[in-house]
Amino acid sequence: MSNNPNGPETPEFEKITPAKIEISTHAAPPPAEPATTSSSSLVKHHWLGIALVALVLLGVAVFWLLPQVIEKPQVVAHPAASNVIGSPGAGSGISPWQEAQLSRERKEAQDILAEFLDQQFLLEEKRVDLWGVADFDAAKANAQLGDAAYREQAFAEARQHYMDGVAILSDLLVRADTVVSDYLDIAATALEAGDAQAARAAFELVLEVDPLNAAAAKGYGRAETLDEVLGMFGKALSAEANNELDEALEMLNGALRIDPDLLPAQRSRPQVLAKIRQRDFSQAMSRGFAALEAGRYIAANKAFGEALKLKPNSTEARDGLNQVSHELTQNKIAALKQASRKLEDQEEWAAAKQKYDAVLALDSSVVFAQEGVARTDIRARLNQLLADAIAQPARLSDSEVNREARQLLKVAATVQQPGPVLQQQVATLRRHLETASKPVIITLSSDNLTDVTLYKVGYLGNFMSHELTLKPGIYALVGKRIGFRDVRKEFVVSHGKLHDPVAIACSEKI
């Protein structure tokens, strides 16, 4: 191998047999038979050079012609490449390194474009055309700029345009996550403001983005009836202003039946109810006081009770009920007082005492009832003792009973202004006492075989008939006879009637 200072070294290859390569349509002539050993070496060197040139041409074809065949772009020399390989124009060359750079930039631009397309498809599914069309168009404009640069093989510039578009789409995707809630808020605000059209539009957008959104479906229904319920709400406000509270409540209830979530009606209804409650309370109190003044206590009590139900903590209603109770109590006391005095006049002392007791049960501080109880209690007991003594005059023959009866008359004599009943009782008891000391002739009969004994008198013995005088009272005869069962017989002796003979005899054998 010879050295050439002005050019590259050409290596000498030994024992290499080049492959047959056809670079044109004409076949190469076959090599001639070597005449000598030196001519054969020259031939080898000649073919070696041809093979080397063929390899270089093949490399150029791979790096330059093959991409043009595959992509078939309209080739315009890249400005950066022009600076390296000379002036732009037809026939300009490009190095493998520059081609590799372009290939990498093209790949990066394609990757960014793929990301752009993925985000574009996602946003189209989320109906970006309804809520972010301006930014979406701006992103697509960047993509178009990128496409133009790509066609000119300005891949770095194309990549930048694609990246600018991806940045816009990324922001839109972030907004897409909240677009439903944002537009639901917009719709809710429109509903509250009474703008049915704006509310429907916002709910429609949400349903386009999220067809199964329950809140949007419900809200859209509310927006459809918004004008109707707002009309009813307006009538309710007008009725309330005219103090037509029942009509106002009816309008509000109707609006809320159609749209239970209508906030203005929800806020107004408690206020109207409060006004109605105050109105009904005032009317009930007025009825109560009117009835109280007229002495219609049952009606007054009912009216004040209705007022208290409307306002359970109302001191006015409680005071009204207390007044009714007081008046009722006083009326009852007055009626009981009148009844007790009448009973006293009739000398029905026990019944009068019951009336006074009833007064004290209503009000234990009533003085006339306290005095009445004390007075009627004494007279009732005196009346009962006199009545008992008069009812059994025969017992007055007993000395102890007789003594008690006479003491009772002394007590009765202390009563000032005795009534006719007491006077009659005293006179009757005195007559009984007088007659109790006068004897009465009684006849006894027997069988003359029975031994007879008269209690409180003595043994009478055997007789057929026996006559004796006895004071009025209750007596007992006892008969005895050997071999016969004893007998006992009681009888009453009194004045003012004829007494049949009292018979006694033992007749039942043992």
Coordinates of C-alpha atoms in Angstrom, one line a residue:
M1 CA 0.0 0.0 0.0
S2 CA 1.4 3.4 -1.0
N3 CA 1.0 6.6 1.2
N4 CA -0.8 9.5 -0.3
P5 CA -0.4 12.7 1.7
N6 CA -3.3 14.4 0.0
G7 CA -5.9 11.6 0.4
P8 CA -6.9 8.7 2.6
E9 CA -5.0 5.5 2.8
T10 CA -6.3 2.7 0.7
P11 CA -5.8 -0.6 2.4
E12 CA -4.7 -3.6 0.6
F13 CA -6.9 -6.6 1.1
E14 CA -5.5 -10.0 0.7
K15 CA -7.3 -13.2 -0.1
I16 CA -10.7 -11.5 -0.4
T17 CA -13.0 -12.6 -3.2
P18 CA -15.6 -9.9 -3.8
A19 CA -19.3 -10.8 -4.4
K20 CA -20.8 -10.2 -7.7
I21 CA -22.9 -6.9 -7.4
E22 CA -24.9 -5.5 -10.2
I23 CA -25.5 -1.8 -10.0
S24 CA -26.8 -1.4 -13.5
T25 CA -28.7 -3.4 -16.1
H26 CA -25.5 -4.2 -18.0
A27 CA -23.5 -7.3 -16.9
A28 CA -19.8 -6.8 -16.3
P29 CA -17.5 -8.7 -18.8
P30 CA -15.9 -11.8 -17.4
P31 CA -12.3 -11.5 -16.4
A32 CA -9.6 -12.8 -18.8
E33 CA -7.5 -15.7 -17.9
P34 CA -4.3 -14.5 -16.3
A35 CA -1.2 -15.0 -18.4
T36 CA 1.3 -14.6 -15.6
T37 CA 1.4 -14.3 -11.9
S38 CA 1.9 -10.5 -11.9
S39 CA -1.0 -9.9 -14.2
S40 CA -3.3 -11.9 -11.8
S41 CA -2.4 -9.7 -8.9
L42 CA -3.2 -6.6 -10.9
V43 CA -6.6 -8.0 -11.8
K44 CA -7.3 -8.7 -8.1
H45 CA -6.5 -5.1 -7.1
H46 CA -8.7 -3.8 -9.9
W47 CA -11.7 -5.8 -8.7
L48 CA -11.1 -4.8 -5.1
G49 CA -11.4 -1.2 -6.0
I50 CA -14.6 -1.8 -7.9
A51 CA -16.1 -3.6 -4.8
L52 CA -15.1 -0.8 -2.5
V53 CA -16.9 1.8 -4.7
A54 CA -19.9 -0.5 -4.8
L55 CA -20.1 -0.7 -1.0
V56 CA -19.9 3.1 -0.7
L57 CA -22.7 3.6 -3.2
L58 CA -24.8 1.0 -1.4
G59 CA -24.4 2.9 1.9
V60 CA -25.5 6.1 0.3
A61 CA -28.5 4.3 -1.1
V62 CA -29.5 3.0 2.3
F63 CA -29.2 6.3 4.2
W64 CA -30.6 8.6 1.6
L65 CA -32.6 7.0 -1.1
L66 CA -34.5 4.4 1.1
P67 CA -36.2 7.0 3.4
Q68 CA -37.3 9.0 0.3
V69 CA -38.8 5.9 -1.2
I70 CA -40.7 5.0 2.0
E71 CA -42.1 8.4 3.1
K72 CA -42.0 10.1 -0.3
P73 CA -41.9 13.7 1.2
Q74 CA -41.6 16.8 -0.8
V75 CA -37.9 17.3 0.2
V76 CA -36.9 20.8 1.0
A77 CA -33.4 21.2 2.4
H78 CA -33.5 22.0 6.2
P79 CA -31.9 25.3 6.9
A80 CA -29.7 23.8 9.5
A81 CA -28.6 21.1 7.1
S82 CA -27.9 23.7 4.4
N83 CA -25.5 25.4 6.7
V84 CA -23.6 22.1 7.0
I85 CA -23.7 20.7 3.6
G86 CA -23.6 23.8 1.5
S87 CA -26.2 26.0 -0.2
P88 CA -29.7 24.7 -0.5
G89 CA -30.9 23.5 -3.8
A90 CA -31.3 20.5 -5.9
G91 CA -28.5 18.0 -5.5
S92 CA -27.5 19.2 -2.0
G93 CA -26.1 16.4 0.1
I94 CA -26.8 15.4 3.8
S95 CA -24.6 13.4 6.2
P96 CA -25.6 10.3 8.0
W97 CA -25.3 12.1 11.3
Q98 CA -27.6 14.8 10.2
E99 CA -30.0 12.2 8.9
A100 CA -29.9 10.5 12.3
Q101 CA -30.7 13.8 14.0
L102 CA -33.6 14.3 11.8
S103 CA -34.8 10.8 12.4
R104 CA -34.7 11.3 16.2
E105 CA -36.5 14.7 16.0
R106 CA -39.1 13.1 13.7
K107 CA -39.7 10.3 16.3
E108 CA -40.0 12.8 19.1
A109 CA -42.5 14.8 17.1
Q110 CA -44.5 11.7 16.3
D111 CA -44.6 10.7 20.0
I112 CA -45.8 14.1 21.0
L113 CA -48.4 14.0 18.2
A114 CA -49.6 10.6 19.5
E115 CA -50.1 12.1 23.0
F116 CA -51.9 15.0 21.4
L117 CA -54.3 12.6 19.6
D118 CA -55.0 10.5 22.8
Q119 CA -55.9 13.7 24.7
Q120 CA -57.9 14.9 21.7
F121 CA -60.0 11.7 21.6
L122 CA -60.6 11.8 25.4
L123 CA -61.8 15.4 25.2
E124 CA -64.1 14.7 22.3
E125 CA -65.7 11.9 24.4
K126 CA -66.2 14.5 27.2
R127 CA -67.9 16.8 24.7
V128 CA -65.2 19.5 24.8
D129 CA -67.0 21.1 21.9
L130 CA -69.7 22.1 24.4
W131 CA -67.6 23.7 27.1
G132 CA -64.0 24.3 25.9
V133 CA -64.3 24.9 22.2
A134 CA -62.1 28.0 22.0
D135 CA -59.2 26.3 23.7
F136 CA -59.7 23.1 21.8
D137 CA -59.6 25.1 18.5
A138 CA -56.4 26.7 19.7
A139 CA -54.9 23.3 20.4
K140 CA -55.9 22.1 17.0
A141 CA -54.4 25.2 15.4
N142 CA -51.1 24.3 17.1
A143 CA -51.4 20.8 15.6
Q144 CA -51.9 22.3 12.2
L145 CA -48.8 24.4 12.5
G146 CA -47.0 21.3 13.6
D147 CA -48.2 19.4 10.6
A148 CA -46.9 22.2 8.3
A149 CA -43.5 22.1 9.9
Y150 CA -43.5 18.3 9.8
R151 CA -44.1 18.3 6.0
E152 CA -41.1 20.5 5.7
Q153 CA -39.1 18.1 7.8
A154 CA -38.7 20.8 10.5
F155 CA -39.3 18.2 13.1
A156 CA -38.1 20.1 16.1
E157 CA -40.4 23.0 15.2
A158 CA -43.3 20.5 14.6
R159 CA -42.6 18.9 18.0
Q160 CA -42.8 22.3 19.7
H161 CA -46.1 23.1 18.1
Y162 CA -47.5 19.7 19.1
M163 CA -46.2 20.3 22.7
D164 CA -48.0 23.7 22.8
G165 CA -51.2 21.9 21.7
V166 CA -50.7 19.1 24.3
A167 CA -50.3 21.8 27.0
I168 CA -53.6 23.3 26.1
L169 CA -55.3 19.9 25.9
S170 CA -53.9 18.9 29.3
D171 CA -55.4 22.0 30.8
L172 CA -58.7 21.1 29.2
L173 CA -58.5 17.6 30.7
V174 CA -58.0 19.1 34.1
R175 CA -61.1 21.3 33.5
A176 CA -63.0 18.2 32.3
D177 CA -62.7 16.6 35.7
T178 CA -64.6 19.5 37.2
V179 CA -66.8 20.6 34.3
V180 CA -69.7 18.5 35.6
S181 CA -69.6 20.0 39.1
D182 CA -68.8 23.5 37.7
Y183 CA -71.9 23.4 35.4
L184 CA -74.0 21.9 38.1
D185 CA -73.1 24.9 40.2
I186 CA -73.9 27.2 37.3
A187 CA -77.2 25.5 36.9
A188 CA -78.0 25.7 40.6
T189 CA -77.2 29.4 40.6
A190 CA -79.4 29.9 37.6
L191 CA -82.3 28.0 39.3
E192 CA -82.0 30.1 42.4
A193 CA -81.9 33.2 40.2
G194 CA -85.0 32.1 38.4
D195 CA -83.3 31.8 35.0
A196 CA -84.9 28.6 33.6
Q197 CA -83.2 28.9 30.2
A198 CA -79.7 29.2 31.6
A199 CA -80.4 26.4 34.0
R200 CA -81.7 24.1 31.3
A201 CA -78.7 24.9 29.1
A202 CA -76.2 24.1 32.0
F203 CA -78.0 20.8 32.9
E204 CA -78.2 19.8 29.2
L205 CA -74.4 20.3 28.9
V206 CA -73.8 18.1 32.0
L207 CA -76.1 15.4 30.6
E208 CA -74.2 15.5 27.3
V209 CA -70.9 15.0 29.2
D210 CA -72.4 12.6 31.7
P211 CA -75.7 11.1 30.5
L212 CA -76.3 9.1 33.7
N213 CA -75.8 12.1 36.1
A214 CA -78.8 11.9 38.4
A215 CA -78.4 15.4 39.8
A216 CA -78.5 16.9 36.3
A217 CA -81.5 14.8 35.3
K218 CA -83.4 16.0 38.4
G219 CA -82.2 19.6 37.9
Y220 CA -83.3 19.5 34.3
G221 CA -86.8 18.5 35.5
R222 CA -86.8 21.3 37.9
A223 CA -85.8 23.8 35.2
E224 CA -88.6 22.6 33.1
T225 CA -91.2 23.5 35.7
L226 CA -89.3 26.6 37.1
D227 CA -91.4 29.2 35.3
E228 CA -94.6 27.6 36.6
V229 CA -93.5 27.3 40.2
L230 CA -92.0 30.8 40.2
G231 CA -95.4 32.0 39.0
M232 CA -97.0 30.3 42.0
F233 CA -94.4 31.7 44.3
G234 CA -95.0 35.2 43.0
K235 CA -98.7 34.8 43.7
A236 CA -97.9 33.6 47.2
L237 CA -95.8 36.7 47.8
S238 CA -98.6 38.9 46.6
A239 CA -101.2 37.2 48.8
E240 CA -98.9 37.4 51.8
A241 CA -98.4 41.1 51.2
N242 CA -102.2 41.5 51.2
N243 CA -102.4 39.5 54.4
E244 CA -104.2 36.7 52.6
L245 CA -102.1 34.2 54.5
D246 CA -104.1 31.0 53.8
E247 CA -104.0 31.6 50.0
A248 CA -100.3 32.4 50.3
L249 CA -99.7 29.1 52.1
E250 CA -101.8 27.2 49.5
M251 CA -99.6 28.7 46.7
L252 CA -96.4 27.8 48.5
N253 CA -97.5 24.3 49.2
G254 CA -98.5 23.9 45.5
A255 CA -95.1 25.2 44.3
L256 CA -93.3 22.8 46.7
R257 CA -95.4 19.9 45.6
I258 CA -94.1 20.5 42.1
D259 CA -90.6 21.4 43.1
P260 CA -89.8 20.4 46.7
D261 CA -86.3 21.9 46.4
L262 CA -87.5 25.4 45.4
L263 CA -85.4 27.5 47.9
P264 CA -87.5 30.7 47.8
A265 CA -90.6 28.7 48.7
Q266 CA -88.8 26.8 51.3
R267 CA -87.6 30.0 53.0
S268 CA -91.0 31.7 52.7
R269 CA -93.2 28.9 53.9
P270 CA -92.0 29.0 57.6
Q271 CA -92.6 32.8 57.6
V272 CA -96.1 32.4 56.3
L273 CA -96.8 29.6 58.8
A274 CA -95.5 31.8 61.6
K275 CA -97.8 34.6 60.5
I276 CA -100.8 32.2 60.4
R277 CA -100.0 30.9 63.8
Q278 CA -99.8 34.4 65.2
R279 CA -103.1 35.3 63.6
D280 CA -104.8 32.2 64.9
F281 CA -103.3 32.7 68.3
S282 CA -104.6 36.3 68.5
Q283 CA -108.0 35.3 67.3
A284 CA -108.2 32.5 69.9
M285 CA -107.1 34.8 72.7
S286 CA -109.8 37.3 71.7
R287 CA -112.5 34.6 71.7
G288 CA -111.3 33.5 75.1
F289 CA -111.5 36.9 76.7
A290 CA -114.9 37.6 75.1
A291 CA -116.3 34.3 76.4
L292 CA -114.7 34.9 79.8
E293 CA -116.3 38.3 80.1
A294 CA -119.7 36.8 79.1
G295 CA -119.4 34.1 81.7
R296 CA -119.2 31.4 79.1
Y297 CA -116.4 29.6 80.9
I298 CA -116.4 26.4 78.9
A299 CA -116.0 28.3 75.6
A300 CA -113.3 30.5 77.2
N301 CA -111.4 27.5 78.4
K302 CA -111.5 25.9 74.9
A303 CA -110.3 29.1 73.2
F304 CA -107.4 29.6 75.6
G305 CA -106.5 26.0 75.2
E306 CA -106.4 26.4 71.4
A307 CA -104.1 29.4 71.8
L308 CA -101.8 27.4 74.1
K309 CA -101.5 24.7 71.5
L310 CA -100.5 27.2 68.9
K311 CA -97.9 28.7 71.3
P312 CA -97.0 26.2 74.0
N313 CA -94.8 28.7 75.9
S314 CA -97.3 31.5 75.8
T315 CA -97.8 33.2 79.2
E316 CA -100.8 35.0 77.9
A317 CA -102.7 31.8 77.1
R318 CA -101.7 30.3 80.4
D319 CA -102.9 33.4 82.2
G320 CA -106.2 33.1 80.3
L321 CA -106.6 29.5 81.4
N322 CA -105.8 30.4 85.0
Q323 CA -108.5 33.2 84.9
V324 CA -111.0 30.7 83.6
S325 CA -110.1 28.2 86.2
H326 CA -110.3 30.9 88.9
E327 CA -113.7 32.1 87.7
L328 CA -115.0 28.5 87.5
T329 CA -113.7 27.8 91.0
Q330 CA -115.3 31.0 92.3
N331 CA -118.6 30.1 90.6
K332 CA -118.5 26.6 92.0
I333 CA -117.7 27.9 95.5
A334 CA -120.5 30.4 95.2
A335 CA -122.9 27.7 94.2
L336 CA -121.8 25.4 96.9
K337 CA -122.1 28.2 99.5
Q338 CA -125.6 28.9 98.4
A339 CA -126.5 25.2 98.5
S340 CA -125.0 24.7 101.9
R341 CA -126.8 27.7 103.4
K342 CA -130.1 26.4 102.0
L343 CA -129.4 23.0 103.5
E344 CA -128.6 24.6 106.9
D345 CA -131.9 26.5 106.7
Q346 CA -133.6 23.1 106.2
E347 CA -131.6 21.7 109.1
E348 CA -130.0 19.1 106.8
W349 CA -126.8 19.4 108.6
A350 CA -124.9 16.4 107.2
A351 CA -125.7 17.4 103.6
A352 CA -124.7 21.0 104.4
K353 CA -121.3 19.8 105.8
Q354 CA -120.6 17.9 102.5
K355 CA -121.0 21.1 100.5
Y356 CA -118.6 23.0 102.8
D357 CA -116.1 20.1 102.5
A358 CA -116.4 20.5 98.7
V359 CA -115.6 24.2 98.9
L360 CA -112.5 23.5 101.0
A361 CA -111.4 20.9 98.4
L362 CA -111.5 23.7 95.8
D363 CA -109.8 26.2 98.0
S364 CA -108.8 25.3 101.6
S365 CA -108.4 29.0 102.5
V366 CA -112.1 29.9 102.2
V367 CA -113.1 31.1 105.7
F368 CA -116.9 30.7 105.4
A369 CA -116.4 27.0 104.4
Q370 CA -114.1 26.4 107.4
E371 CA -116.7 27.9 109.8
G372 CA -119.5 26.1 108.1
V373 CA -117.8 22.7 108.5
A374 CA -117.3 23.3 112.2
R375 CA -120.9 24.5 112.7
T376 CA -122.6 21.8 110.6
D377 CA -120.4 19.0 112.1
I378 CA -121.7 19.7 115.6
R379 CA -125.3 20.1 114.5
A380 CA -125.1 17.0 112.3
R381 CA -123.9 14.9 115.2
L382 CA -126.6 16.3 117.6
N383 CA -129.2 15.7 114.9
Q384 CA -128.2 12.1 114.5
L385 CA -128.1 11.4 118.3
L386 CA -131.6 12.9 118.7
A387 CA -132.9 10.9 115.8
D388 CA -131.4 7.6 117.1
A389 CA -132.9 8.2 120.6
I390 CA -136.3 9.1 119.2
A391 CA -136.2 6.0 116.9
Q392 CA -135.8 3.6 119.9
P393 CA -138.0 4.9 122.7
A394 CA -138.1 1.4 124.4
R395 CA -134.4 1.7 125.2
L396 CA -135.1 4.8 127.3
S397 CA -136.3 2.5 130.2
D398 CA -132.6 1.6 130.6
S399 CA -131.2 3.9 133.2
E400 CA -128.0 4.6 131.3
V401 CA -129.7 5.3 128.0
N402 CA -132.2 7.4 129.9
R403 CA -129.4 9.5 131.4
E404 CA -127.7 10.0 128.0
A405 CA -131.0 11.1 126.5
R406 CA -131.6 13.7 129.2
Q407 CA -128.0 15.0 128.7
L408 CA -128.7 15.2 125.0
L409 CA -131.6 17.4 125.7
K410 CA -129.4 19.8 127.7
V411 CA -127.0 20.1 124.8
A412 CA -129.9 20.9 122.5
A413 CA -131.1 23.6 124.8
T414 CA -127.8 25.5 124.2
V415 CA -128.5 25.9 120.5
Q416 CA -129.4 29.5 119.7
Q417 CA -132.3 30.0 117.4
P418 CA -133.2 26.3 117.0
G419 CA -135.0 25.4 113.9
P420 CA -138.3 23.6 113.7
V421 CA -136.6 20.3 113.2
L422 CA -134.6 20.6 116.3
Q423 CA -137.6 21.8 118.3
Q424 CA -139.6 18.9 117.1
Q425 CA -136.8 16.5 118.0
V426 CA -136.5 17.9 121.5
A427 CA -140.2 17.8 122.2
T428 CA -140.5 14.2 120.9
L429 CA -137.6 13.0 123.0
R430 CA -139.0 14.6 126.1
R431 CA -142.3 12.9 125.6
H432 CA -140.5 9.5 125.2
L433 CA -138.6 10.2 128.4
E434 CA -141.8 11.0 130.2
T435 CA -143.6 7.9 129.0
A436 CA -140.6 5.8 129.7
S437 CA -141.2 6.2 133.5
K438 CA -145.0 5.3 133.3
P439 CA -145.7 1.5 133.8
V440 CA -147.8 -0.6 131.4
I441 CA -150.0 -3.6 132.4
I442 CA -148.7 -6.8 130.7
T443 CA -150.3 -10.3 130.9
L444 CA -148.1 -13.4 130.8
S445 CA -149.5 -16.9 130.1
S446 CA -147.9 -20.4 130.6
D447 CA -148.7 -24.2 131.1
N448 CA -148.3 -24.1 134.9
L449 CA -145.4 -26.7 134.4
T450 CA -142.7 -24.4 133.2
D451 CA -140.6 -22.3 135.6
V452 CA -140.6 -18.7 134.2
T453 CA -138.1 -16.0 134.9
L454 CA -138.4 -12.4 133.7
Y455 CA -135.1 -10.8 133.2
K456 CA -134.7 -7.4 135.0
V457 CA -137.7 -8.3 137.2
G458 CA -137.1 -11.8 138.8
Y459 CA -138.3 -15.4 139.1
L460 CA -142.1 -15.8 138.5
G461 CA -142.4 -19.6 138.9
N462 CA -145.2 -21.8 137.5
F463 CA -148.5 -20.2 136.4
M464 CA -151.2 -20.3 133.9
S465 CA -151.6 -16.6 133.8
H466 CA -149.7 -13.8 135.4
E467 CA -150.4 -10.0 135.2
L468 CA -147.8 -7.3 136.1
T469 CA -146.9 -3.7 135.4
L470 CA -143.7 -2.9 133.5
K471 CA -142.0 0.3 132.3
P472 CA -141.7 0.7 128.6
G473 CA -138.7 -1.2 127.3
I474 CA -137.4 -4.5 126.0
Y475 CA -137.8 -7.6 128.2
A476 CA -136.9 -11.3 128.0
L477 CA -138.7 -14.3 129.4
V478 CA -136.9 -17.6 130.1
G479 CA -138.8 -20.9 130.7
K480 CA -137.3 -24.1 132.1
R481 CA -138.7 -27.6 132.6
I482 CA -137.1 -30.9 133.5
G483 CA -136.8 -33.2 130.5
F484 CA -137.7 -30.4 128.1
R485 CA -135.6 -27.9 126.1
D486 CA -135.4 -24.4 127.6
V487 CA -137.1 -21.5 125.8
R488 CA -136.5 -17.8 125.6
K489 CA -138.8 -15.1 124.4
E490 CA -138.3 -11.3 124.1
F491 CA -141.1 -8.7 123.9
V492 CA -141.4 -4.9 123.9
V493 CA -143.4 -2.8 126.3
S494 CA -144.5 0.6 125.0
H495 CA -147.2 3.1 125.4
G496 CA -149.9 3.8 122.9
K497 CA -150.8 0.3 121.8
L498 CA -152.6 -2.7 123.1
H499 CA -150.4 -5.7 124.2
D500 CA -151.5 -9.2 123.6
P501 CA -150.7 -11.8 126.4
V502 CA -147.1 -13.0 126.2
A503 CA -147.1 -16.8 126.2
I504 CA -144.1 -19.0 127.2
A505 CA -143.9 -22.8 127.9
C506 CA -141.4 -25.7 127.4
S507 CA -143.0 -28.2 125.1
E508 CA -140.0 -29.8 123.3
K509 CA -138.8 -33.0 125.1
I510 CA -135.1 -33.7 125.2

